[in-house]
Tab-separated table of C-alpha atoms in Angstrom:
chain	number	residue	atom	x	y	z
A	256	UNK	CA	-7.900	-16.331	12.163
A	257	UNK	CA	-5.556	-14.144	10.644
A	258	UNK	CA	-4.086	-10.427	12.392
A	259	UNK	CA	-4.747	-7.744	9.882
A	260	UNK	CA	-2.571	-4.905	9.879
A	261	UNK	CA	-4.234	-1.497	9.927
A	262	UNK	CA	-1.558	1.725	10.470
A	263	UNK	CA	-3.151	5.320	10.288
A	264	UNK	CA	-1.072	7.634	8.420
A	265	UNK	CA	-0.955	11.145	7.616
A	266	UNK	CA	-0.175	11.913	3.725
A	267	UNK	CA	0.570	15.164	2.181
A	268	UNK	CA	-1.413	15.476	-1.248
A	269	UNK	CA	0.794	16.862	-3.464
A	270	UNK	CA	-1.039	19.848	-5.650
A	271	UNK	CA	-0.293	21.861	-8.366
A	272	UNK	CA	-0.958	24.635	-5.556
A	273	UNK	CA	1.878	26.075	-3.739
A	274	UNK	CA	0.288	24.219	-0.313
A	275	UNK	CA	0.160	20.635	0.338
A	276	UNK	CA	-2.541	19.404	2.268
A	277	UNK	CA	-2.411	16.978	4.647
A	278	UNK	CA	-5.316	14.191	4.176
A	279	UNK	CA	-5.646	10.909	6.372
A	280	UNK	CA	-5.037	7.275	4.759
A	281	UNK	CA	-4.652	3.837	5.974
A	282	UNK	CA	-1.970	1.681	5.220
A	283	UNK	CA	-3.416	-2.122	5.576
A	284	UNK	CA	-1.971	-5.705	5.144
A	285	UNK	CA	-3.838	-9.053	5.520
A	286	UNK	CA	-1.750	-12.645	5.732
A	287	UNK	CA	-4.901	-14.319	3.327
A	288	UNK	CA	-3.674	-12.184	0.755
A	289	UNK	CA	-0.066	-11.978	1.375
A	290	UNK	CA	1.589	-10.220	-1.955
A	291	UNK	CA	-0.580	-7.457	-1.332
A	292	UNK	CA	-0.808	-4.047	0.878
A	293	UNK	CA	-3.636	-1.398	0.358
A	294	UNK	CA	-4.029	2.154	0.876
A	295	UNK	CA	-7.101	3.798	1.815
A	296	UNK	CA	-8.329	7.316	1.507
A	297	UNK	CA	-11.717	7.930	3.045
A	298	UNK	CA	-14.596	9.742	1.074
A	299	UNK	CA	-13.308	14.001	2.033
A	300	UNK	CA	-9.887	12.910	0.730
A	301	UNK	CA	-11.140	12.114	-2.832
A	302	UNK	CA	-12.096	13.885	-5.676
A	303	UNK	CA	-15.144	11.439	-6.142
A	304	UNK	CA	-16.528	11.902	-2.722
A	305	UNK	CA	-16.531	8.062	-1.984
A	306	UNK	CA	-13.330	5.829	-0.249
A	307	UNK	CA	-10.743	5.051	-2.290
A	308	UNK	CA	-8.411	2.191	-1.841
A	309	UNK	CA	-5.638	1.130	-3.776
A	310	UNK	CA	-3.973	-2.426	-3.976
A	311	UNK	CA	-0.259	-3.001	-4.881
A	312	UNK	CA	2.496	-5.531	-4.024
A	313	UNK	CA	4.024	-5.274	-0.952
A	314	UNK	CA	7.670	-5.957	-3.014
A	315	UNK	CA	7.025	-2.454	-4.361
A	316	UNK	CA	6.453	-0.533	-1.349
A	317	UNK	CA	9.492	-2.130	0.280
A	318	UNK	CA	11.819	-1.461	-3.088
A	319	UNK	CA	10.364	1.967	-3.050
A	320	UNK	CA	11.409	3.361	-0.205
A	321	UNK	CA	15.144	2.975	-1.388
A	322	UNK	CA	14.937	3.631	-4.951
A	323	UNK	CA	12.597	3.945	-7.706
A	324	UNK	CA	10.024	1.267	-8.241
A	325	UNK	CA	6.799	0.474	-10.224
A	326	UNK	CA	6.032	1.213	-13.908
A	327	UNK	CA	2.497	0.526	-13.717
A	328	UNK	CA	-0.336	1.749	-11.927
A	329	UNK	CA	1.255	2.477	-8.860
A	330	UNK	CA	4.965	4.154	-7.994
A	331	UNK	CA	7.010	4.648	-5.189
A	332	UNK	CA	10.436	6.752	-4.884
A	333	UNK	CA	12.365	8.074	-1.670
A	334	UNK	CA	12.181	11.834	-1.405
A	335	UNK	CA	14.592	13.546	0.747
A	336	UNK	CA	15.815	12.592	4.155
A	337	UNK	CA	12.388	10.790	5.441
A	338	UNK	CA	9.698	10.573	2.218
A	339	UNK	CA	8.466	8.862	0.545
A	340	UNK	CA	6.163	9.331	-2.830
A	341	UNK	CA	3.654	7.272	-3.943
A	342	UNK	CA	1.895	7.987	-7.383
A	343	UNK	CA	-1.247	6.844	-8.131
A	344	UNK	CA	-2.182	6.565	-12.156
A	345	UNK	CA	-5.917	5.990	-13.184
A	346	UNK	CA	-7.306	7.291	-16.330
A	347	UNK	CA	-8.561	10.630	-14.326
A	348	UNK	CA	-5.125	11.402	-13.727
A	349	UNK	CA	-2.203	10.827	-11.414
A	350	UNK	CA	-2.539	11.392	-7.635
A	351	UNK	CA	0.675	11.445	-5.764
A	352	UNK	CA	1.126	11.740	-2.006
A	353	UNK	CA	4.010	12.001	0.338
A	354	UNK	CA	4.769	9.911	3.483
A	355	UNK	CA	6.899	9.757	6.375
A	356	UNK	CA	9.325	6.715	5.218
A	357	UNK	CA	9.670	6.204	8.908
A	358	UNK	CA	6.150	5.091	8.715
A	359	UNK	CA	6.251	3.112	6.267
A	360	UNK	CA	9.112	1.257	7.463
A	361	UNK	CA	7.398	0.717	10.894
A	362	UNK	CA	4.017	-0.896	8.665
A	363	UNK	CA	6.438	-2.822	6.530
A	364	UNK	CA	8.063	-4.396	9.841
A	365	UNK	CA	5.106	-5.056	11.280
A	366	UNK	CA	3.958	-7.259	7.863
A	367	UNK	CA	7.184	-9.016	8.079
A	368	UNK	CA	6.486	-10.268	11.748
A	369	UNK	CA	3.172	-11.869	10.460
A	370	UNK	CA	4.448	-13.323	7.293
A	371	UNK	CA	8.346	-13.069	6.321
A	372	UNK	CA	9.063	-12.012	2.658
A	373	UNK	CA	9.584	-15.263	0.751
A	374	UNK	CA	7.369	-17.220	3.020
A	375	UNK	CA	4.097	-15.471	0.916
A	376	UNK	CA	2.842	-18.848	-0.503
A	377	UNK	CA	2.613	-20.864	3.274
A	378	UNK	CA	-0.600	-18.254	3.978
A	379	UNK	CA	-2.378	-18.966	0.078
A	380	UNK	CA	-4.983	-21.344	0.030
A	381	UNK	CA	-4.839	-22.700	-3.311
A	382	UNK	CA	-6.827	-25.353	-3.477
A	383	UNK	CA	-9.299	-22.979	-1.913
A	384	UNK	CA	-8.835	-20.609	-4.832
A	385	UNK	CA	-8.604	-23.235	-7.618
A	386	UNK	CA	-12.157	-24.535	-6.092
A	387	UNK	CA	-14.107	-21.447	-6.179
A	388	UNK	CA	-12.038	-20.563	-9.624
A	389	UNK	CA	-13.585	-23.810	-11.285
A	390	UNK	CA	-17.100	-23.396	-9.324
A	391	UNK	CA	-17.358	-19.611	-11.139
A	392	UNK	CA	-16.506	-20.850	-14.224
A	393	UNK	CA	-19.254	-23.417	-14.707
């Protein structure tokens, strides 16, 4: 059995209005996929009206908070004393939110209790993996 991480956060959507708003999320890490974090946004947060969760390496968040990081789908920078930004890229456009880095830290800390950075590939099941892989592909 594996202890999935789930931290409630408050972001600040970041708007070409004058006002940010603050909408919930949920930051979440689970030790069977180890590389990864997520972060949620239920249905009244979206645009589309339905949950939205968004998967990205762990690596970035923790390289993010200290400098810029990500040139993909997903980027994080510092921003002032304690926040973080994290920008979300889709083809609708770019969402980007800010967070308390304090916060993020404290999630981060808590993933590195349950699996230690570098020590990723002792919680991957790859002959698992490889097994359903070959299974799908016949």
């Amino acid at each position: 059995m594996s202890t999935v991480i789930e931290q409630p956060v408050q972001v600040r959507l970041i708007a070409s209005a004058p006002r940010m708003e603050t909408v919930p999320a949920t930051l979440r890490y689970d030790p069977d996929d180890p590389f990864a974090v997520h972060m949620a946004f239920p249905a009244p947060a979206t645009l589309e009206g339905a949950e939205v969760s968004w998967e990205f390496a762990r690596e970035l968040l923790e390289a993010g908070i200290e400098a810029s990081a990500g040139m993909g789908d997903v980027r994080v920078r510092p921003y002032g004393y304690d926040r973080t930004v994290l920008e979300f890229h889709a083809r609708e456009g770019v969402a980007m939110v800010h967070i308390r880095t304090s916060e993020v830290r404290r999630f981060l800390e808590r993933t590195r209790l349950v699996v230690p950075p570098g020590r990723e590939y002792q919680h991957l099941d790859l002959d698992g993996d490889l097994t359903a892989l070959l299974r799908d592909a016949c």
